[in-house]
mmCIF file of C-alpha atoms in Angstrom:
data_model
loop_
_atom_site.group_PDB
_atom_site.id
_atom_site.type_symbol
_atom_site.label_atom_id
_atom_site.label_comp_id
_atom_site.label_asym_id
_atom_site.label_seq_id
_atom_site.Cartn_x
_atom_site.Cartn_y
_atom_site.Cartn_z
ATOM 1 C CA MET A 179 -18.632 -33.413 10.320
ATOM 2 C CA ASP A 180 -16.027 -36.384 9.164
ATOM 3 C CA GLU A 181 -17.212 -38.426 6.485
ATOM 4 C CA LYS A 182 -16.922 -42.548 6.651
ATOM 5 C CA ILE A 183 -15.237 -44.000 3.693
ATOM 6 C CA ILE A 184 -17.345 -47.044 2.753
ATOM 7 C CA GLU A 185 -15.070 -48.037 -0.817
ATOM 8 C CA THR A 186 -12.122 -46.462 -2.797
ATOM 9 C CA VAL A 187 -11.302 -47.476 -6.050
ATOM 10 C CA GLU A 188 -8.192 -46.462 -7.676
ATOM 11 C CA LYS A 189 -8.925 -45.229 -11.519
ATOM 12 C CA TYR A 190 -6.382 -43.667 -13.265
ATOM 13 C CA LYS A 191 -1.613 -43.969 -12.105
ATOM 14 C CA GLY A 192 0.080 -41.291 -13.606
ATOM 15 C CA ARG A 193 3.686 -40.679 -13.348
ATOM 16 C CA ILE A 194 2.831 -37.439 -10.714
ATOM 17 C CA ILE A 195 -0.349 -38.132 -9.425
ATOM 18 C CA THR A 196 -3.207 -40.394 -8.688
ATOM 19 C CA VAL A 197 -6.709 -40.831 -9.155
ATOM 20 C CA LYS A 198 -9.373 -42.386 -6.860
ATOM 21 C CA GLU A 199 -13.199 -42.716 -6.167
ATOM 22 C CA TYR A 200 -14.353 -42.809 -2.938
ATOM 23 C CA ARG A 201 -18.052 -43.907 -1.232
ATOM 24 C CA VAL A 202 -18.551 -42.196 1.615
ATOM 25 C CA VAL A 203 -21.340 -41.641 4.087
ATOM 26 C CA LEU A 204 -22.295 -38.135 4.888
ATOM 27 C CA ILE A 205 -22.770 -36.813 8.477
ATOM 28 C CA ASN A 206 -26.792 -37.558 7.756
ATOM 29 C CA GLY A 207 -26.382 -40.883 6.421
ATOM 30 C CA LYS A 208 -26.944 -40.907 3.217
ATOM 31 C CA GLU A 209 -24.278 -42.217 0.434
ATOM 32 C CA ALA A 210 -21.729 -39.731 -2.121
ATOM 33 C CA LYS A 211 -19.208 -40.240 -4.375
ATOM 34 C CA ARG A 212 -15.569 -37.967 -3.894
ATOM 35 C CA GLU A 213 -13.301 -38.309 -6.751
ATOM 36 C CA VAL A 214 -10.153 -37.293 -5.372
ATOM 37 C CA VAL A 215 -6.615 -36.128 -7.295
ATOM 38 C CA HIS A 216 -3.775 -37.422 -5.585
ATOM 39 C CA HIS A 217 -0.495 -35.464 -5.397
ATOM 40 C CA PRO A 218 3.098 -36.016 -3.652
ATOM 41 C CA GLY A 219 3.045 -32.341 -2.493
ATOM 42 C CA ALA A 220 4.884 -29.438 -3.191
ATOM 43 C CA VAL A 221 7.171 -26.232 -2.628
ATOM 44 C CA ALA A 222 7.353 -22.260 -3.599
ATOM 45 C CA ILE A 223 10.068 -20.177 -2.012
ATOM 46 C CA LEU A 224 9.362 -16.398 -2.165
ATOM 47 C CA PRO A 225 13.736 -16.088 -2.314
ATOM 48 C CA VAL A 226 14.432 -12.052 -1.337
ATOM 49 C CA LEU A 227 17.669 -9.705 -1.989
ATOM 50 C CA GLU A 228 19.175 -8.075 0.452
ATOM 51 C CA ASP A 229 17.767 -4.916 -1.830
ATOM 52 C CA GLY A 230 14.596 -6.429 -0.747
ATOM 53 C CA SER A 231 13.883 -7.210 -4.692
ATOM 54 C CA VAL A 232 12.231 -10.807 -5.076
ATOM 55 C CA PHE A 233 12.924 -13.501 -7.623
ATOM 56 C CA PHE A 234 10.820 -15.051 -10.634
ATOM 57 C CA VAL A 235 10.397 -17.748 -13.108
ATOM 58 C CA LYS A 236 8.444 -17.344 -15.915
ATOM 59 C CA GLN A 237 7.607 -21.100 -17.528
ATOM 60 C CA TYR A 238 5.090 -22.428 -19.712
ATOM 61 C CA ARG A 239 2.199 -23.650 -18.744
ATOM 62 C CA LEU A 240 0.242 -26.307 -20.726
ATOM 63 C CA PRO A 241 -3.082 -26.273 -17.869
ATOM 64 C CA ALA A 242 -2.667 -23.254 -18.264
ATOM 65 C CA GLN A 243 -1.960 -22.900 -21.991
ATOM 66 C CA LYS A 244 0.520 -20.074 -21.121
ATOM 67 C CA VAL A 245 3.796 -18.922 -19.865
ATOM 68 C CA LEU A 246 3.427 -17.337 -15.692
ATOM 69 C CA LEU A 247 4.511 -15.346 -13.754
ATOM 70 C CA GLU A 248 5.907 -17.246 -10.844
ATOM 71 C CA ILE A 249 7.649 -17.198 -7.785
ATOM 72 C CA PRO A 250 9.648 -20.740 -7.893
ATOM 73 C CA ALA A 251 8.945 -24.417 -6.896
ATOM 74 C CA GLY A 252 8.467 -28.116 -7.551
ATOM 75 C CA LYS A 253 7.576 -30.972 -6.346
ATOM 76 C CA LEU A 254 8.142 -32.871 -3.079
ATOM 77 C CA ASP A 255 10.388 -35.821 -4.575
ATOM 78 C CA TYR A 256 9.496 -39.368 -2.459
ATOM 79 C CA GLY A 257 10.751 -39.101 1.240
ATOM 80 C CA GLU A 258 12.288 -35.792 0.512
ATOM 81 C CA LYS A 259 11.823 -32.714 3.572
ATOM 82 C CA PRO A 260 10.506 -29.299 2.050
ATOM 83 C CA GLU A 261 13.064 -27.823 3.306
ATOM 84 C CA GLU A 262 15.913 -29.896 0.990
ATOM 85 C CA CYS A 263 13.467 -29.620 -1.741
ATOM 86 C CA ALA A 264 12.531 -25.931 -1.325
ATOM 87 C CA TYR A 265 17.240 -25.464 -1.257
ATOM 88 C CA ARG A 266 17.109 -27.583 -4.477
ATOM 89 C CA GLU A 267 14.670 -26.486 -6.247
ATOM 90 C CA LEU A 268 15.842 -22.750 -5.311
ATOM 91 C CA GLU A 269 19.207 -23.593 -6.830
ATOM 92 C CA GLU A 270 17.986 -25.761 -9.437
ATOM 93 C CA GLU A 271 15.822 -22.852 -11.114
ATOM 94 C CA ILE A 272 18.012 -19.322 -10.050
ATOM 95 C CA GLY A 273 21.363 -20.671 -9.177
ATOM 96 C CA TYR A 274 21.124 -19.298 -5.809
ATOM 97 C CA VAL A 275 20.909 -21.647 -2.058
ATOM 98 C CA PRO A 276 19.454 -20.081 0.400
ATOM 99 C CA GLY A 277 20.983 -18.999 3.664
ATOM 100 C CA LYS A 278 17.920 -18.537 5.756
ATOM 101 C CA LEU A 279 14.433 -20.234 4.793
ATOM 102 C CA LYS A 280 11.446 -18.988 6.720
ATOM 103 C CA LEU A 281 8.250 -21.503 6.635
ATOM 104 C CA VAL A 282 4.922 -19.195 5.599
ATOM 105 C CA HIS A 283 2.223 -20.768 5.123
ATOM 106 C CA THR A 284 1.495 -24.568 4.236
ATOM 107 C CA PHE A 285 -2.248 -24.943 2.234
ATOM 108 C CA TYR A 286 -4.010 -26.641 -0.134
ATOM 109 C CA PRO A 287 -3.959 -25.351 -3.807
ATOM 110 C CA SER A 288 -6.939 -27.308 -4.445
ATOM 111 C CA PRO A 289 -9.152 -29.164 -0.851
ATOM 112 C CA GLY A 290 -12.382 -29.648 -2.949
ATOM 113 C CA ILE A 291 -10.858 -32.017 -5.182
ATOM 114 C CA SER A 292 -6.886 -32.794 -4.231
ATOM 115 C CA ASP A 293 -4.329 -33.686 -1.229
ATOM 116 C CA GLU A 294 -2.075 -31.545 -2.789
ATOM 117 C CA VAL A 295 -0.353 -28.977 -0.550
ATOM 118 C CA LEU A 296 2.234 -26.718 -0.980
ATOM 119 C CA TYR A 297 4.724 -25.571 1.531
ATOM 120 C CA LEU A 298 5.571 -22.228 1.105
ATOM 121 C CA PHE A 299 8.866 -20.394 1.986
ATOM 122 C CA GLU A 300 10.824 -17.177 2.020
ATOM 123 C CA ALA A 301 14.143 -17.805 1.832
ATOM 124 C CA SER A 302 17.140 -14.936 1.905
ATOM 125 C CA ASP A 303 20.938 -14.607 2.455
ATOM 126 C CA LEU A 304 21.069 -16.162 -1.340
ATOM 127 C CA LYS A 305 23.992 -16.766 -2.391
ATOM 128 C CA ARG A 306 25.194 -17.407 -5.773
ATOM 129 C CA THR A 307 25.952 -20.671 -6.468
ATOM 130 C CA LYS A 308 25.561 -21.061 -10.345
ATOM 131 C CA GLU A 309 26.213 -19.267 -13.024
ATOM 132 C CA ASN A 310 23.202 -20.222 -15.652
ATOM 133 C CA PRO A 311 20.815 -21.910 -13.942
ATOM 134 C CA ASP A 312 19.558 -26.057 -15.431
ATOM 135 C CA GLU A 313 19.126 -25.522 -19.163
ATOM 136 C CA ASP A 314 16.291 -28.141 -18.974
ATOM 137 C CA GLU A 315 13.588 -26.247 -17.352
ATOM 138 C CA PHE A 316 13.007 -23.402 -19.957
ATOM 139 C CA LEU A 317 12.973 -20.552 -17.389
ATOM 140 C CA GLU A 318 13.488 -17.134 -17.854
ATOM 141 C CA LEU A 319 13.997 -14.782 -14.880
ATOM 142 C CA VAL A 320 12.708 -12.112 -13.558
ATOM 143 C CA ILE A 321 14.335 -9.656 -10.515
ATOM 144 C CA LEU A 322 10.996 -7.006 -9.828
ATOM 145 C CA SER A 323 11.645 -4.259 -7.019
ATOM 146 C CA LYS A 324 8.965 -4.086 -4.266
ATOM 147 C CA ASP A 325 7.686 -1.254 -6.278
ATOM 148 C CA GLU A 326 7.223 -4.156 -9.642
ATOM 149 C CA VAL A 327 6.383 -5.669 -7.613
ATOM 150 C CA LYS A 328 2.990 -3.537 -5.893
ATOM 151 C CA ARG A 329 1.964 -2.705 -9.663
ATOM 152 C CA TYR A 330 2.191 -6.047 -11.718
ATOM 153 C CA LEU A 331 0.047 -7.771 -8.035
ATOM 154 C CA PHE A 332 -1.864 -4.538 -9.314
ATOM 155 C CA GLU A 333 -2.254 -5.045 -13.239
ATOM 156 C CA ASN A 334 -2.783 -8.769 -12.317
ATOM 157 C CA LYS A 335 -0.073 -10.311 -13.381
ATOM 158 C CA PHE A 336 0.551 -13.378 -11.504
ATOM 159 C CA GLU A 337 -2.050 -14.985 -12.549
ATOM 160 C CA ASP A 338 -1.349 -18.286 -9.572
ATOM 161 C CA SER A 339 -2.598 -19.066 -6.484
ATOM 162 C CA LYS A 340 1.463 -19.510 -4.979
ATOM 163 C CA THR A 341 2.990 -16.512 -6.103
ATOM 164 C CA LEU A 342 -0.138 -14.482 -5.262
ATOM 165 C CA ILE A 343 -0.609 -16.196 -1.675
ATOM 166 C CA GLY A 344 4.073 -15.098 -1.405
ATOM 167 C CA VAL A 345 3.764 -11.676 -3.074
ATOM 168 C CA TYR A 346 0.436 -10.466 -0.506
ATOM 169 C CA TYR A 347 2.247 -12.376 2.464
ATOM 170 C CA TYR A 348 6.308 -10.285 1.269
ATOM 171 C CA LEU A 349 3.813 -6.904 0.846
ATOM 172 C CA TYR A 350 2.090 -7.358 3.134
ATOM 173 C CA SER A 351 4.363 -7.820 6.299
ATOM 174 C CA ARG A 352 6.559 -4.822 4.919
ATOM 175 C CA ARG A 353 4.007 -2.612 4.901
ATOM 176 C CA SER A 354 5.352 0.221 6.818
ATOM 177 C CA MET B 35 8.597 -20.790 -25.210
ATOM 178 C CA ASP B 36 5.586 -22.602 -25.464
ATOM 179 C CA GLU B 37 5.461 -26.703 -25.968
ATOM 180 C CA LYS B 38 3.646 -28.408 -28.862
ATOM 181 C CA ILE B 39 1.038 -30.745 -28.202
ATOM 182 C CA ILE B 40 1.205 -34.339 -30.585
ATOM 183 C CA GLU B 41 -0.721 -36.660 -29.041
ATOM 184 C CA THR B 42 -3.384 -36.728 -25.864
ATOM 185 C CA VAL B 43 -5.116 -39.446 -24.768
ATOM 186 C CA GLU B 44 -8.144 -39.311 -21.962
ATOM 187 C CA LYS B 45 -7.472 -41.444 -19.271
ATOM 188 C CA TYR B 46 -10.014 -40.626 -16.870
ATOM 189 C CA LYS B 47 -13.873 -39.384 -17.198
ATOM 190 C CA GLY B 48 -14.983 -38.520 -13.641
ATOM 191 C CA ARG B 49 -17.663 -36.066 -12.390
ATOM 192 C CA ILE B 50 -16.085 -33.324 -11.525
ATOM 193 C CA ILE B 51 -11.899 -34.205 -13.944
ATOM 194 C CA THR B 52 -10.843 -35.378 -16.603
ATOM 195 C CA VAL B 53 -7.145 -36.039 -17.380
ATOM 196 C CA LYS B 54 -5.359 -36.498 -19.897
ATOM 197 C CA GLU B 55 -2.207 -36.861 -21.137
ATOM 198 C CA TYR B 56 -0.475 -35.134 -23.479
ATOM 199 C CA ARG B 57 2.725 -36.098 -26.019
ATOM 200 C CA VAL B 58 4.504 -32.630 -26.548
ATOM 201 C CA VAL B 59 7.362 -30.781 -28.373
ATOM 202 C CA LEU B 60 9.340 -29.110 -25.534
ATOM 203 C CA ILE B 61 11.002 -26.056 -27.328
ATOM 204 C CA ASN B 62 14.793 -28.086 -27.550
ATOM 205 C CA GLY B 63 13.052 -29.893 -29.955
ATOM 206 C CA LYS B 64 12.377 -33.086 -26.726
ATOM 207 C CA GLU B 65 9.696 -34.961 -26.631
ATOM 208 C CA ALA B 66 7.569 -35.108 -23.114
ATOM 209 C CA LYS B 67 4.170 -36.070 -21.779
ATOM 210 C CA ARG B 68 2.788 -34.568 -18.772
ATOM 211 C CA GLU B 69 -0.750 -35.818 -17.236
ATOM 212 C CA VAL B 70 -3.495 -32.594 -16.770
ATOM 213 C CA VAL B 71 -6.049 -32.371 -14.755
ATOM 214 C CA HIS B 72 -9.337 -30.574 -16.678
ATOM 215 C CA HIS B 73 -11.791 -28.834 -14.300
ATOM 216 C CA PRO B 74 -14.660 -26.417 -15.157
ATOM 217 C CA GLY B 75 -13.271 -23.700 -12.823
ATOM 218 C CA ALA B 76 -14.868 -22.042 -9.894
ATOM 219 C CA VAL B 77 -15.583 -18.842 -7.482
ATOM 220 C CA ALA B 78 -14.923 -18.492 -4.712
ATOM 221 C CA ILE B 79 -16.896 -15.254 -2.567
ATOM 222 C CA LEU B 80 -15.013 -12.210 0.231
ATOM 223 C CA PRO B 81 -18.240 -11.558 1.645
ATOM 224 C CA VAL B 82 -17.674 -8.376 3.754
ATOM 225 C CA LEU B 83 -20.158 -7.248 6.316
ATOM 226 C CA GLU B 84 -20.584 -3.251 7.311
ATOM 227 C CA ASP B 85 -18.983 -3.868 9.801
ATOM 228 C CA GLY B 86 -15.838 -5.018 8.507
ATOM 229 C CA SER B 87 -16.525 -8.281 8.903
ATOM 230 C CA VAL B 88 -16.329 -11.537 7.202
ATOM 231 C CA PHE B 89 -18.140 -15.112 6.924
ATOM 232 C CA PHE B 90 -16.601 -17.932 6.580
ATOM 233 C CA VAL B 91 -17.673 -21.773 6.191
ATOM 234 C CA LYS B 92 -16.545 -24.379 7.936
ATOM 235 C CA GLN B 93 -16.039 -27.878 5.758
ATOM 236 C CA TYR B 94 -14.962 -30.868 6.194
ATOM 237 C CA ARG B 95 -12.269 -31.452 2.854
ATOM 238 C CA LEU B 96 -11.996 -35.332 2.338
ATOM 239 C CA PRO B 97 -8.928 -34.670 -0.025
ATOM 240 C CA ALA B 98 -7.712 -32.958 3.017
ATOM 241 C CA GLN B 99 -9.225 -35.742 5.378
ATOM 242 C CA LYS B 100 -10.530 -32.500 8.039
ATOM 243 C CA VAL B 101 -12.303 -29.329 8.187
ATOM 244 C CA LEU B 102 -10.931 -26.333 6.799
ATOM 245 C CA LEU B 103 -11.826 -23.310 7.630
ATOM 246 C CA GLU B 104 -12.893 -21.222 4.268
ATOM 247 C CA ILE B 105 -14.567 -18.927 2.531
ATOM 248 C CA PRO B 106 -17.482 -20.026 -0.035
ATOM 249 C CA ALA B 107 -16.648 -21.704 -2.631
ATOM 250 C CA GLY B 108 -18.071 -23.924 -5.585
ATOM 251 C CA LYS B 109 -17.702 -25.030 -8.789
ATOM 252 C CA LEU B 110 -19.574 -23.269 -12.032
ATOM 253 C CA ASP B 111 -21.384 -25.010 -14.049
ATOM 254 C CA TYR B 112 -21.599 -25.221 -17.632
ATOM 255 C CA GLY B 113 -21.479 -22.287 -18.796
ATOM 256 C CA GLU B 114 -22.423 -20.596 -15.878
ATOM 257 C CA LYS B 115 -20.718 -16.813 -15.929
ATOM 258 C CA PRO B 116 -18.262 -16.835 -12.196
ATOM 259 C CA GLU B 117 -20.666 -13.392 -11.390
ATOM 260 C CA GLU B 118 -23.932 -15.967 -11.415
ATOM 261 C CA CYS B 119 -22.136 -18.424 -10.079
ATOM 262 C CA ALA B 120 -21.011 -16.307 -7.201
ATOM 263 C CA TYR B 121 -24.231 -14.816 -6.250
ATOM 264 C CA ARG B 122 -25.833 -18.254 -6.564
ATOM 265 C CA GLU B 123 -23.769 -20.409 -4.022
ATOM 266 C CA LEU B 124 -23.361 -17.018 -1.367
ATOM 267 C CA GLU B 125 -27.272 -17.552 -1.204
ATOM 268 C CA GLU B 126 -26.934 -21.714 -1.028
ATOM 269 C CA GLU B 127 -23.816 -21.446 1.649
ATOM 270 C CA ILE B 128 -24.553 -18.401 3.563
ATOM 271 C CA GLY B 129 -27.911 -17.415 2.302
ATOM 272 C CA TYR B 130 -26.917 -13.306 1.044
ATOM 273 C CA VAL B 131 -26.604 -12.063 -1.655
ATOM 274 C CA PRO B 132 -24.544 -9.382 -2.318
ATOM 275 C CA GLY B 133 -25.563 -5.930 -3.117
ATOM 276 C CA LYS B 134 -22.429 -5.734 -4.874
ATOM 277 C CA LEU B 135 -19.843 -8.253 -6.771
ATOM 278 C CA LYS B 136 -16.057 -6.324 -7.971
ATOM 279 C CA LEU B 137 -13.136 -9.626 -9.717
ATOM 280 C CA VAL B 138 -10.456 -9.082 -7.392
ATOM 281 C CA HIS B 139 -8.182 -11.921 -8.468
ATOM 282 C CA THR B 140 -8.516 -14.681 -11.272
ATOM 283 C CA PHE B 141 -5.521 -17.403 -10.461
ATOM 284 C CA TYR B 142 -4.586 -20.985 -11.335
ATOM 285 C CA PRO B 143 -4.398 -22.868 -8.351
ATOM 286 C CA SER B 144 -2.040 -25.584 -9.112
ATOM 287 C CA PRO B 145 -0.619 -24.772 -12.227
ATOM 288 C CA GLY B 146 1.122 -27.151 -12.890
ATOM 289 C CA ILE B 147 -1.072 -30.425 -13.082
ATOM 290 C CA SER B 148 -4.520 -28.681 -13.255
ATOM 291 C CA ASP B 149 -6.510 -26.116 -15.513
ATOM 292 C CA GLU B 150 -8.712 -25.603 -12.818
ATOM 293 C CA VAL B 151 -9.248 -21.763 -13.290
ATOM 294 C CA LEU B 152 -10.658 -19.987 -10.035
ATOM 295 C CA TYR B 153 -12.246 -16.691 -9.810
ATOM 296 C CA LEU B 154 -12.888 -14.474 -6.562
ATOM 297 C CA PHE B 155 -14.840 -12.160 -5.510
ATOM 298 C CA GLU B 156 -15.869 -9.059 -2.921
ATOM 299 C CA ALA B 157 -19.106 -9.707 -1.805
ATOM 300 C CA SER B 158 -20.254 -6.407 -0.299
ATOM 301 C CA ASP B 159 -24.001 -4.405 0.531
ATOM 302 C CA LEU B 160 -25.243 -7.809 1.342
ATOM 303 C CA LYS B 161 -28.965 -8.545 2.235
ATOM 304 C CA ARG B 162 -30.623 -11.745 4.033
ATOM 305 C CA THR B 163 -32.546 -13.334 2.159
ATOM 306 C CA LYS B 164 -32.565 -17.440 3.722
ATOM 307 C CA GLU B 165 -32.953 -17.910 7.748
ATOM 308 C CA ASN B 166 -31.032 -20.898 6.791
ATOM 309 C CA PRO B 167 -29.152 -21.957 3.990
ATOM 310 C CA ASP B 168 -28.773 -25.483 2.084
ATOM 311 C CA GLU B 169 -28.743 -27.955 4.615
ATOM 312 C CA ASP B 170 -27.317 -30.610 2.366
ATOM 313 C CA GLU B 171 -23.775 -28.844 2.208
ATOM 314 C CA PHE B 172 -23.762 -29.895 6.006
ATOM 315 C CA LEU B 173 -21.448 -25.808 6.518
ATOM 316 C CA GLU B 174 -20.923 -24.153 9.271
ATOM 317 C CA LEU B 175 -21.063 -20.576 9.579
ATOM 318 C CA VAL B 176 -18.373 -18.719 11.074
ATOM 319 C CA ILE B 177 -18.171 -14.415 11.112
ATOM 320 C CA LEU B 178 -14.788 -13.033 12.428
ATOM 321 C CA SER B 179 -13.950 -9.252 12.773
ATOM 322 C CA LYS B 180 -10.700 -7.259 11.053
ATOM 323 C CA ASP B 181 -8.760 -7.918 14.630
ATOM 324 C CA GLU B 182 -9.856 -12.490 14.213
ATOM 325 C CA VAL B 183 -8.486 -12.861 11.144
ATOM 326 C CA LYS B 184 -5.357 -10.956 10.839
ATOM 327 C CA ARG B 185 -4.960 -13.220 14.152
ATOM 328 C CA TYR B 186 -6.663 -16.435 12.369
ATOM 329 C CA LEU B 187 -3.630 -16.279 9.375
ATOM 330 C CA PHE B 188 -0.983 -15.573 11.626
ATOM 331 C CA GLU B 189 -2.065 -18.717 14.278
ATOM 332 C CA ASN B 190 -2.340 -20.386 10.326
ATOM 333 C CA LYS B 191 -5.920 -21.052 10.744
ATOM 334 C CA PHE B 192 -6.788 -20.338 7.045
ATOM 335 C CA GLU B 193 -5.624 -23.746 4.970
ATOM 336 C CA ASP B 194 -6.443 -23.382 1.719
ATOM 337 C CA SER B 195 -4.989 -20.958 -1.668
ATOM 338 C CA LYS B 196 -8.379 -18.703 -2.134
ATOM 339 C CA THR B 197 -8.766 -18.044 1.106
ATOM 340 C CA LEU B 198 -5.570 -17.207 1.944
ATOM 341 C CA ILE B 199 -5.236 -15.313 -0.854
ATOM 342 C CA GLY B 200 -8.170 -13.375 -0.056
ATOM 343 C CA VAL B 201 -7.853 -12.960 3.720
ATOM 344 C CA TYR B 202 -4.388 -10.896 2.306
ATOM 345 C CA TYR B 203 -6.389 -8.894 -0.557
ATOM 346 C CA TYR B 204 -8.496 -8.201 2.673
ATOM 347 C CA LEU B 205 -6.033 -6.898 5.464
ATOM 348 C CA TYR B 206 -4.057 -5.504 2.077
ATOM 349 C CA SER B 207 -6.222 -3.869 1.117
ATOM 350 C CA ARG B 208 -7.403 -2.300 4.806
ATOM 351 C CA ARG B 209 -4.110 -1.658 6.112
ATOM 352 C CA SER B 210 -4.230 1.791 7.185
#
């Protein structure tokens, strides 16, 4: 079922992404062109407090041209392990470090066009280490109870893939 | 909380995506650069049969360099309404048309880097119209029962965002 790559041309190299065009041979022998956005990958963290409530961050996203309510997340640095990145990003964004990190899902946000992989962790046993998280990121922290998470999901207030997956995982694994 | 765009430069124009670099002014008055992948948007369809089982498609994804098990999906044509696209893509990919389409979630797969919006529909009252779906797409159809969907989720066999969200929605809304 594979496609065989016969030519690769780099078309754009930015700070985060690289775009390449591939000429491929399909299963039926025909040729086709594919454009692929190469991305270093990222982590997202569902931070659950002892009482079961969840930390979110509000952040302006230029591609969406609006403020989104998301679970904390960040890009992987070169050579960085996803667990290390999750630990670092959580402290940077909400000022807590996780006592426990559990890998919940590994997925491609947009597999038709990009090789970006997202590692989604559940973080618990949270310990506060900073009074104020990094102010350069312009994040607003929001803590929601389980009932609020449910209501927000129903009202379509979660608008990105990692947050929807994290929230569904959270609600489904606590559905009792 | 917004970022003000002061310069836009188009860096790459492909068949599907366009990449632009933006110079922006942040809330604190500092300047920053953003690279954004512009994408026409897409639909994904969770096709549920009368007995509650779900249609999936297996498809080779060059960016992931492997075959993924996904719910049916496709890019929006220019000016096309998401409902029309969902109707068309479902027939092309599995050979059924939906009697009923319900918009479940609208989300950004990767909001840090791309403006791609994905419209996720639940399709029901399915009617078969084609013996064999388009053979140019090299898809393999897979039908899973609710128990199989649950097991596959647990075994991490769903590896892309739209499928995970569709599957969680399906399981959570039928959790009884």
